[in-house]
Amino acid sequence: MTTLGAVMATTGDNGDLLPGGICVLGLGLIGGSLVRALDSRTTTFGWSPSEGTRTAAAADGVDVLGDLDAALERADATGALTVLAGPVTSFPSVLRRIDAVAPTLALTDVASVKAPVETQVAELAPQARFVGSHPMAGTAQSGWAAGSADLFTDAAWVTTLTEDTDPADWAAVAAMALATGARVVPAEALAHDEAVARVSHLPHLLALVLAQVGAAGGTLALSLAASSFRDGTRVAGTRPELIRAMCETNRDSLLDAVDDALGILGVARGSLASTGSLAKLAEAGHAGRMRYDAGPGTLVPVTLQGADLIEQLLSIGAAGGHVTGVGAGAGGPVVRAHFPTDG
């Protein structure tokens, strides 16, 4: 990696590589927010299997197609980047239509699991130019009406890479994410799944547990519940089928995280029962939160380019850094990033 800041200035920023069209398949919270965020930046159009969603989105000015094949044909003809934005359980049927109608589409997704999706694409739409992605953003609400143009502002947006990823295809996905105001974090699919099991999927499970334990306390307990209960159970308000789809698809990584949580709780229970102390849990948990609050450390600007761009990108993400811009260079994409020096 080199600090060649002048290169980005002469080759442009993410606007150069932002696709001329974005086709969003699924117009719920994430897909609906995506078309809103990109509306002024590039041409967007979408499809949803729900007639009610299509009607609501069209009423808000979105270019909505009523037929999936027609949306895929348009994306293929215009060179649009296609985004799988429905529930991950819907992906197999959509991927089969992609393979039949527009097999070489530039394709990404916004699911919260990456390795299983990567496998599905390889099996069901093997010619697609696929780069997985996942915006770390959302609310407990769902559906078109819950979407917001600024949902992704300052959020981490993971983009996955393999040794076979075409840097140009990755750059198009990264440029799309950057155009929404997100910061792009490159990662391998399995590394992503292991990480989000701990910081997203396990918190959803614990929120469900906390909500049940609180409700079991009856009317008095719930009437006394304040910010700690409200904040700790917020994501339990997510539709159960969405939580199930997210967590069950990432089962193996989530089981490891659950085992760690149960181990920590077991030790804490033993200590509380035997000595009355929660000192170890309190101190270790506080330290973990302080580490999160401190962030990755001092960030320095770097510029990435060259034949080993994929390796450079993965090293940025693994260290806690992120991409801030992509541009077109003579030998391929030129990437501007922030790299932590003391995280």
Short mmCIF file of C-alpha atoms in Angstrom, two decimals:
data_model
loop_
_atom_site.label_atom_id
_atom_site.label_comp_id
_atom_site.label_asym_id
_atom_site.label_seq_id
_atom_site.Cartn_x
_atom_site.Cartn_y
_atom_site.Cartn_z
CA MET A 1 0.00 0.00 0.00
CA THR A 2 1.20 3.48 -0.82
CA THR A 3 0.14 6.97 0.07
CA LEU A 4 -0.39 8.33 -3.41
CA GLY A 5 -3.10 10.87 -2.64
CA ALA A 6 -2.55 12.77 -5.90
CA VAL A 7 -3.63 9.77 -7.96
CA MET A 8 -7.25 10.01 -6.81
CA ALA A 9 -7.42 13.69 -7.63
CA THR A 10 -6.43 13.06 -11.25
CA THR A 11 -8.54 9.95 -11.86
CA GLY A 12 -11.81 10.99 -10.29
CA ASP A 13 -13.85 9.83 -7.33
CA ASN A 14 -16.60 7.25 -6.94
CA GLY A 15 -18.87 9.17 -9.33
CA ASP A 16 -16.76 7.94 -12.27
CA LEU A 17 -17.48 4.30 -11.47
CA LEU A 18 -21.05 4.59 -10.21
CA PRO A 19 -23.13 2.42 -12.55
CA GLY A 20 -25.42 4.27 -14.94
CA GLY A 21 -28.33 2.22 -13.66
CA ILE A 22 -29.27 0.33 -10.50
CA CYS A 23 -31.98 -2.34 -10.55
CA VAL A 24 -33.24 -3.17 -7.06
CA LEU A 25 -35.09 -6.46 -6.64
CA GLY A 26 -37.05 -6.04 -3.41
CA LEU A 27 -38.30 -2.70 -2.13
CA GLY A 28 -38.55 -3.21 1.62
CA LEU A 29 -36.55 -1.31 4.22
CA ILE A 30 -33.11 -1.81 2.64
CA GLY A 31 -34.08 -1.91 -1.04
CA GLY A 32 -36.48 0.99 -0.60
CA SER A 33 -33.84 3.04 1.20
CA LEU A 34 -31.34 2.25 -1.56
CA VAL A 35 -33.50 3.60 -4.39
CA ARG A 36 -34.26 6.69 -2.31
CA ALA A 37 -30.56 7.28 -1.52
CA LEU A 38 -29.49 6.90 -5.16
CA ASP A 39 -32.40 8.73 -6.78
CA SER A 40 -30.41 11.89 -7.49
CA ARG A 41 -27.16 10.09 -8.31
CA THR A 42 -28.06 7.59 -11.04
CA THR A 43 -30.98 5.93 -12.81
CA THR A 44 -32.84 3.54 -10.51
CA PHE A 45 -35.68 1.13 -11.09
CA GLY A 46 -37.05 -1.77 -9.12
CA TRP A 47 -39.31 -4.76 -8.72
CA SER A 48 -41.14 -6.33 -5.81
CA PRO A 49 -43.20 -9.52 -5.63
CA SER A 50 -45.76 -7.58 -3.55
CA GLU A 51 -48.37 -5.63 -5.48
CA GLY A 52 -48.94 -3.40 -2.46
CA THR A 53 -45.26 -2.55 -2.27
CA ARG A 54 -45.08 -1.83 -5.99
CA THR A 55 -48.09 0.47 -5.74
CA ALA A 56 -46.68 2.35 -2.74
CA ALA A 57 -43.24 2.76 -4.33
CA ALA A 58 -44.71 3.91 -7.64
CA ALA A 59 -46.86 6.45 -5.79
CA ASP A 60 -43.63 7.89 -4.35
CA GLY A 61 -42.14 8.28 -7.83
CA VAL A 62 -40.10 5.09 -8.15
CA ASP A 63 -39.85 3.43 -11.56
CA VAL A 64 -41.34 0.04 -10.66
CA LEU A 65 -41.76 -2.94 -12.95
CA GLY A 66 -44.46 -5.51 -12.32
CA ASP A 67 -42.63 -8.45 -13.84
CA LEU A 68 -39.30 -9.88 -12.63
CA ASP A 69 -38.19 -11.06 -16.07
CA ALA A 70 -38.90 -7.61 -17.52
CA ALA A 71 -36.77 -6.01 -14.80
CA LEU A 72 -33.91 -8.42 -15.51
CA GLU A 73 -34.14 -7.83 -19.26
CA ARG A 74 -33.99 -4.08 -18.73
CA ALA A 75 -31.03 -4.41 -16.38
CA ASP A 76 -29.22 -6.57 -18.94
CA ALA A 77 -29.95 -4.22 -21.83
CA THR A 78 -28.84 -1.10 -19.96
CA GLY A 79 -25.86 -2.58 -18.11
CA ALA A 80 -27.43 -1.82 -14.73
CA LEU A 81 -26.04 -3.24 -11.52
CA THR A 82 -28.72 -5.54 -10.09
CA VAL A 83 -29.24 -5.73 -6.32
CA LEU A 84 -30.88 -8.68 -4.56
CA ALA A 85 -32.72 -6.85 -1.77
CA GLY A 86 -35.46 -9.26 -0.76
CA PRO A 87 -35.31 -11.79 2.08
CA VAL A 88 -32.44 -14.24 1.66
CA THR A 89 -35.02 -17.04 1.48
CA SER A 90 -36.23 -15.56 -1.81
CA PHE A 91 -32.81 -15.65 -3.46
CA PRO A 92 -32.88 -19.16 -5.00
CA SER A 93 -35.97 -18.48 -7.13
CA VAL A 94 -34.68 -15.08 -8.24
CA LEU A 95 -31.24 -16.46 -9.07
CA ARG A 96 -32.83 -19.13 -11.26
CA ARG A 97 -34.62 -16.42 -13.24
CA ILE A 98 -31.37 -14.46 -13.54
CA ASP A 99 -29.63 -17.50 -14.96
CA ALA A 100 -32.45 -18.03 -17.45
CA VAL A 101 -33.04 -14.42 -18.52
CA ALA A 102 -29.79 -12.45 -17.99
CA PRO A 103 -27.05 -14.85 -16.90
CA THR A 104 -24.11 -12.41 -17.06
CA LEU A 105 -25.62 -9.56 -15.06
CA ALA A 106 -23.48 -7.46 -12.74
CA LEU A 107 -24.98 -8.59 -9.45
CA THR A 108 -24.79 -7.83 -5.75
CA ASP A 109 -26.98 -8.39 -2.70
CA VAL A 110 -27.64 -6.73 0.64
CA ALA A 111 -28.24 -9.81 2.79
CA SER A 112 -26.78 -10.04 6.28
CA VAL A 113 -25.03 -13.34 5.49
CA LYS A 114 -22.46 -13.70 2.77
CA ALA A 115 -20.94 -17.20 2.47
CA PRO A 116 -24.31 -18.95 1.92
CA VAL A 117 -25.29 -16.38 -0.70
CA GLU A 118 -21.94 -16.78 -2.43
CA THR A 119 -22.62 -20.53 -2.62
CA GLN A 120 -26.15 -20.01 -3.95
CA VAL A 121 -24.95 -17.70 -6.70
CA ALA A 122 -22.19 -20.12 -7.71
CA GLU A 123 -24.72 -22.94 -7.99
CA LEU A 124 -27.75 -21.18 -9.45
CA ALA A 125 -26.38 -18.23 -11.47
CA PRO A 126 -22.72 -19.15 -12.07
CA GLN A 127 -22.14 -16.68 -14.91
CA ALA A 128 -23.31 -13.65 -12.95
CA ARG A 129 -20.62 -11.08 -12.15
CA PHE A 130 -21.33 -11.27 -8.45
CA VAL A 131 -19.87 -9.22 -5.61
CA GLY A 132 -21.62 -9.72 -2.28
CA SER A 133 -22.36 -6.78 -0.03
CA HIS A 134 -24.07 -5.95 3.27
CA PRO A 135 -24.93 -2.52 4.64
CA MET A 136 -24.71 -2.56 8.44
CA ALA A 137 -27.82 -0.43 8.79
CA GLY A 138 -31.45 -0.96 9.58
CA THR A 139 -34.29 -0.41 11.99
CA ALA A 140 -36.78 -2.63 13.78
CA GLN A 141 -39.35 -1.58 11.16
CA SER A 142 -39.75 -3.12 7.73
CA GLY A 143 -41.41 -2.51 4.39
CA TRP A 144 -41.40 0.30 1.85
CA ALA A 145 -42.78 2.91 4.24
CA ALA A 146 -39.91 2.31 6.70
CA GLY A 147 -37.23 3.26 4.15
CA SER A 148 -35.16 6.43 4.31
CA ALA A 149 -32.73 8.11 1.93
CA ASP A 150 -30.22 8.62 4.73
CA LEU A 151 -30.41 5.13 6.26
CA PHE A 152 -26.86 4.31 5.13
CA THR A 153 -25.18 7.61 6.02
CA ASP A 154 -21.95 6.87 7.93
CA ALA A 155 -22.81 3.15 8.09
CA ALA A 156 -20.30 0.40 7.36
CA TRP A 157 -21.12 -1.34 4.07
CA VAL A 158 -19.27 -4.63 3.66
CA THR A 159 -18.20 -5.71 0.18
CA THR A 160 -16.92 -9.26 -0.19
CA LEU A 161 -14.04 -10.38 -2.36
CA THR A 162 -12.46 -13.64 -3.48
CA GLU A 163 -9.32 -14.26 -5.48
CA ASP A 164 -11.56 -14.48 -8.57
CA THR A 165 -13.33 -11.16 -8.06
CA ASP A 166 -13.05 -8.76 -10.98
CA PRO A 167 -11.81 -5.46 -9.46
CA ALA A 168 -14.02 -3.52 -11.88
CA ASP A 169 -17.14 -5.36 -10.69
CA TRP A 170 -16.13 -4.75 -7.07
CA ALA A 171 -15.53 -1.06 -7.79
CA ALA A 172 -19.06 -0.66 -9.20
CA VAL A 173 -20.58 -2.09 -6.01
CA ALA A 174 -18.26 0.02 -3.84
CA ALA A 175 -19.16 3.16 -5.80
CA MET A 176 -22.86 2.43 -5.27
CA ALA A 177 -22.35 2.04 -1.53
CA LEU A 178 -20.24 5.18 -1.30
CA ALA A 179 -22.91 7.14 -3.16
CA THR A 180 -25.35 6.40 -0.32
CA GLY A 181 -23.00 7.98 2.23
CA ALA A 182 -21.69 4.69 3.61
CA ARG A 183 -18.08 3.71 4.24
CA VAL A 184 -17.01 0.55 2.42
CA VAL A 185 -15.37 -2.30 4.36
CA PRO A 186 -13.82 -5.04 2.19
CA ALA A 187 -13.87 -8.57 3.65
CA GLU A 188 -13.96 -12.24 2.83
CA ALA A 189 -17.44 -13.77 3.04
CA LEU A 190 -16.74 -16.16 5.91
CA ALA A 191 -14.91 -13.50 7.92
CA HIS A 192 -17.95 -11.27 7.52
CA ASP A 193 -20.33 -13.98 8.69
CA GLU A 194 -18.24 -14.76 11.75
CA ALA A 195 -18.06 -11.07 12.66
CA VAL A 196 -21.76 -10.25 12.22
CA ALA A 197 -22.71 -13.36 14.20
CA ARG A 198 -21.13 -11.63 17.20
CA VAL A 199 -22.14 -8.01 16.68
CA SER A 200 -25.53 -8.36 14.95
CA HIS A 201 -27.08 -11.82 15.02
CA LEU A 202 -26.23 -12.66 18.65
CA PRO A 203 -27.58 -9.26 19.80
CA HIS A 204 -30.85 -10.09 18.03
CA LEU A 205 -31.05 -13.37 19.93
CA LEU A 206 -30.21 -11.74 23.25
CA ALA A 207 -32.83 -9.05 22.59
CA LEU A 208 -35.43 -11.78 22.15
CA VAL A 209 -34.31 -13.42 25.39
CA LEU A 210 -34.38 -10.13 27.31
CA ALA A 211 -37.87 -9.35 25.99
CA GLN A 212 -39.17 -12.74 27.13
CA VAL A 213 -37.55 -12.50 30.56
CA GLY A 214 -38.92 -9.00 31.05
CA ALA A 215 -42.42 -9.99 29.97
CA ALA A 216 -42.30 -12.96 32.34
CA GLY A 217 -42.04 -10.43 35.18
CA GLY A 218 -45.60 -9.38 34.48
CA THR A 219 -47.30 -6.02 34.37
CA LEU A 220 -45.28 -4.46 37.16
CA ALA A 221 -41.94 -5.33 35.55
CA LEU A 222 -42.96 -3.96 32.17
CA SER A 223 -44.41 -0.81 33.72
CA LEU A 224 -41.03 -0.14 35.37
CA ALA A 225 -38.94 -0.89 32.30
CA ALA A 226 -36.88 2.09 31.15
CA SER A 227 -33.98 2.78 28.80
CA SER A 228 -31.88 -0.31 29.55
CA PHE A 229 -34.79 -2.60 28.71
CA ARG A 230 -35.95 -0.45 25.78
CA ASP A 231 -32.50 -0.26 24.19
CA GLY A 232 -31.61 -3.87 24.93
CA THR A 233 -34.79 -5.19 23.32
CA ARG A 234 -35.17 -2.74 20.42
CA VAL A 235 -34.39 -5.22 17.65
CA ALA A 236 -36.81 -7.76 19.16
CA GLY A 237 -39.42 -5.58 17.46
CA THR A 238 -38.20 -6.82 14.07
CA ARG A 239 -40.61 -9.14 12.29
CA PRO A 240 -39.89 -12.69 13.57
CA GLU A 241 -39.57 -14.16 10.08
CA LEU A 242 -36.84 -11.66 9.23
CA ILE A 243 -34.88 -12.47 12.38
CA ARG A 244 -35.21 -16.17 11.65
CA ALA A 245 -34.06 -15.81 8.06
CA MET A 246 -31.04 -13.77 9.13
CA CYS A 247 -29.93 -15.91 12.06
CA GLU A 248 -30.77 -19.39 10.78
CA THR A 249 -28.88 -18.79 7.54
CA ASN A 250 -25.77 -17.98 9.57
CA ARG A 251 -26.24 -20.94 11.91
CA ASP A 252 -22.68 -22.23 12.19
CA SER A 253 -21.09 -18.88 12.99
CA LEU A 254 -23.95 -17.95 15.30
CA LEU A 255 -23.61 -21.18 17.26
CA ASP A 256 -19.99 -20.30 18.03
CA ALA A 257 -21.05 -16.87 19.29
CA VAL A 258 -23.90 -18.35 21.37
CA ASP A 259 -21.47 -20.83 22.93
CA ASP A 260 -19.18 -17.97 23.94
CA ALA A 261 -22.09 -16.02 25.41
CA LEU A 262 -23.38 -19.03 27.34
CA GLY A 263 -19.88 -19.68 28.68
CA ILE A 264 -19.54 -16.12 29.92
CA LEU A 265 -23.03 -16.20 31.48
CA GLY A 266 -22.27 -19.54 33.12
CA VAL A 267 -19.12 -18.20 34.74
CA ALA A 268 -20.96 -15.06 35.85
CA ARG A 269 -23.79 -17.09 37.36
CA GLY A 270 -21.34 -19.31 39.21
CA SER A 271 -19.51 -16.31 40.60
CA LEU A 272 -22.72 -14.58 41.65
CA ALA A 273 -24.01 -17.72 43.36
CA SER A 274 -20.77 -18.53 45.17
CA THR A 275 -19.21 -15.18 46.05
CA GLY A 276 -21.92 -12.65 45.22
CA SER A 277 -19.55 -10.87 42.84
CA LEU A 278 -19.96 -9.88 39.20
CA ALA A 279 -16.64 -8.04 39.10
CA LYS A 280 -15.07 -10.07 36.29
CA LEU A 281 -18.10 -9.76 34.01
CA ALA A 282 -18.57 -6.07 34.76
CA GLU A 283 -14.94 -5.21 34.11
CA ALA A 284 -14.54 -7.30 30.95
CA GLY A 285 -17.84 -6.09 29.51
CA HIS A 286 -16.98 -2.47 30.25
CA ALA A 287 -13.59 -2.91 28.57
CA GLY A 288 -15.25 -4.37 25.48
CA ARG A 289 -17.61 -1.43 25.22
CA MET A 290 -14.78 1.08 25.69
CA ARG A 291 -12.84 -0.64 22.92
CA TYR A 292 -15.84 -0.19 20.63
CA ASP A 293 -16.24 3.45 21.59
CA ALA A 294 -12.53 4.10 20.95
CA GLY A 295 -12.79 2.90 17.36
CA PRO A 296 -9.98 1.42 15.27
CA GLY A 297 -7.35 4.02 16.19
CA THR A 298 -5.70 6.76 14.18
CA LEU A 299 -6.66 6.57 10.51
CA VAL A 300 -4.26 7.61 7.77
CA PRO A 301 -5.17 8.05 4.10
CA VAL A 302 -3.74 5.54 1.63
CA THR A 303 -4.24 4.87 -2.04
CA LEU A 304 -4.54 1.33 -3.39
CA GLN A 305 -3.99 0.13 -6.94
CA GLY A 306 -2.19 -2.52 -8.90
CA ALA A 307 -2.31 -6.24 -9.61
CA ASP A 308 -2.68 -7.17 -5.95
CA LEU A 309 -5.58 -4.78 -5.32
CA ILE A 310 -7.81 -7.49 -3.85
CA GLU A 311 -5.20 -8.42 -1.23
CA GLN A 312 -4.71 -4.75 -0.39
CA LEU A 313 -8.45 -4.25 0.04
CA LEU A 314 -8.82 -7.27 2.31
CA SER A 315 -5.95 -6.06 4.48
CA ILE A 316 -7.69 -2.69 4.88
CA GLY A 317 -10.93 -4.30 6.04
CA ALA A 318 -9.29 -6.85 8.34
CA ALA A 319 -7.41 -4.06 10.13
CA GLY A 320 -10.57 -2.03 10.77
CA GLY A 321 -10.10 0.44 7.94
CA HIS A 322 -12.49 1.41 5.18
CA VAL A 323 -12.69 2.66 1.60
CA THR A 324 -13.64 6.28 1.04
CA GLY A 325 -13.46 6.60 -2.74
CA VAL A 326 -12.94 4.71 -5.99
CA GLY A 327 -11.77 6.08 -9.29
CA ALA A 328 -10.76 4.90 -12.73
CA GLY A 329 -7.05 4.54 -13.34
CA ALA A 330 -5.07 3.50 -16.40
CA GLY A 331 -4.50 -0.02 -15.05
CA GLY A 332 -7.80 -0.51 -13.26
CA PRO A 333 -9.57 0.94 -10.23
CA VAL A 334 -7.74 3.33 -7.94
CA VAL A 335 -9.02 3.21 -4.38
CA ARG A 336 -8.79 5.77 -1.64
CA ALA A 337 -8.95 4.33 1.87
CA HIS A 338 -8.32 5.03 5.52
CA PHE A 339 -5.99 2.60 7.28
CA PRO A 340 -5.68 2.39 11.09
CA THR A 341 -2.15 2.72 12.40
CA ASP A 342 -2.69 1.91 16.06
CA GLY A 343 -5.98 0.02 16.37
#
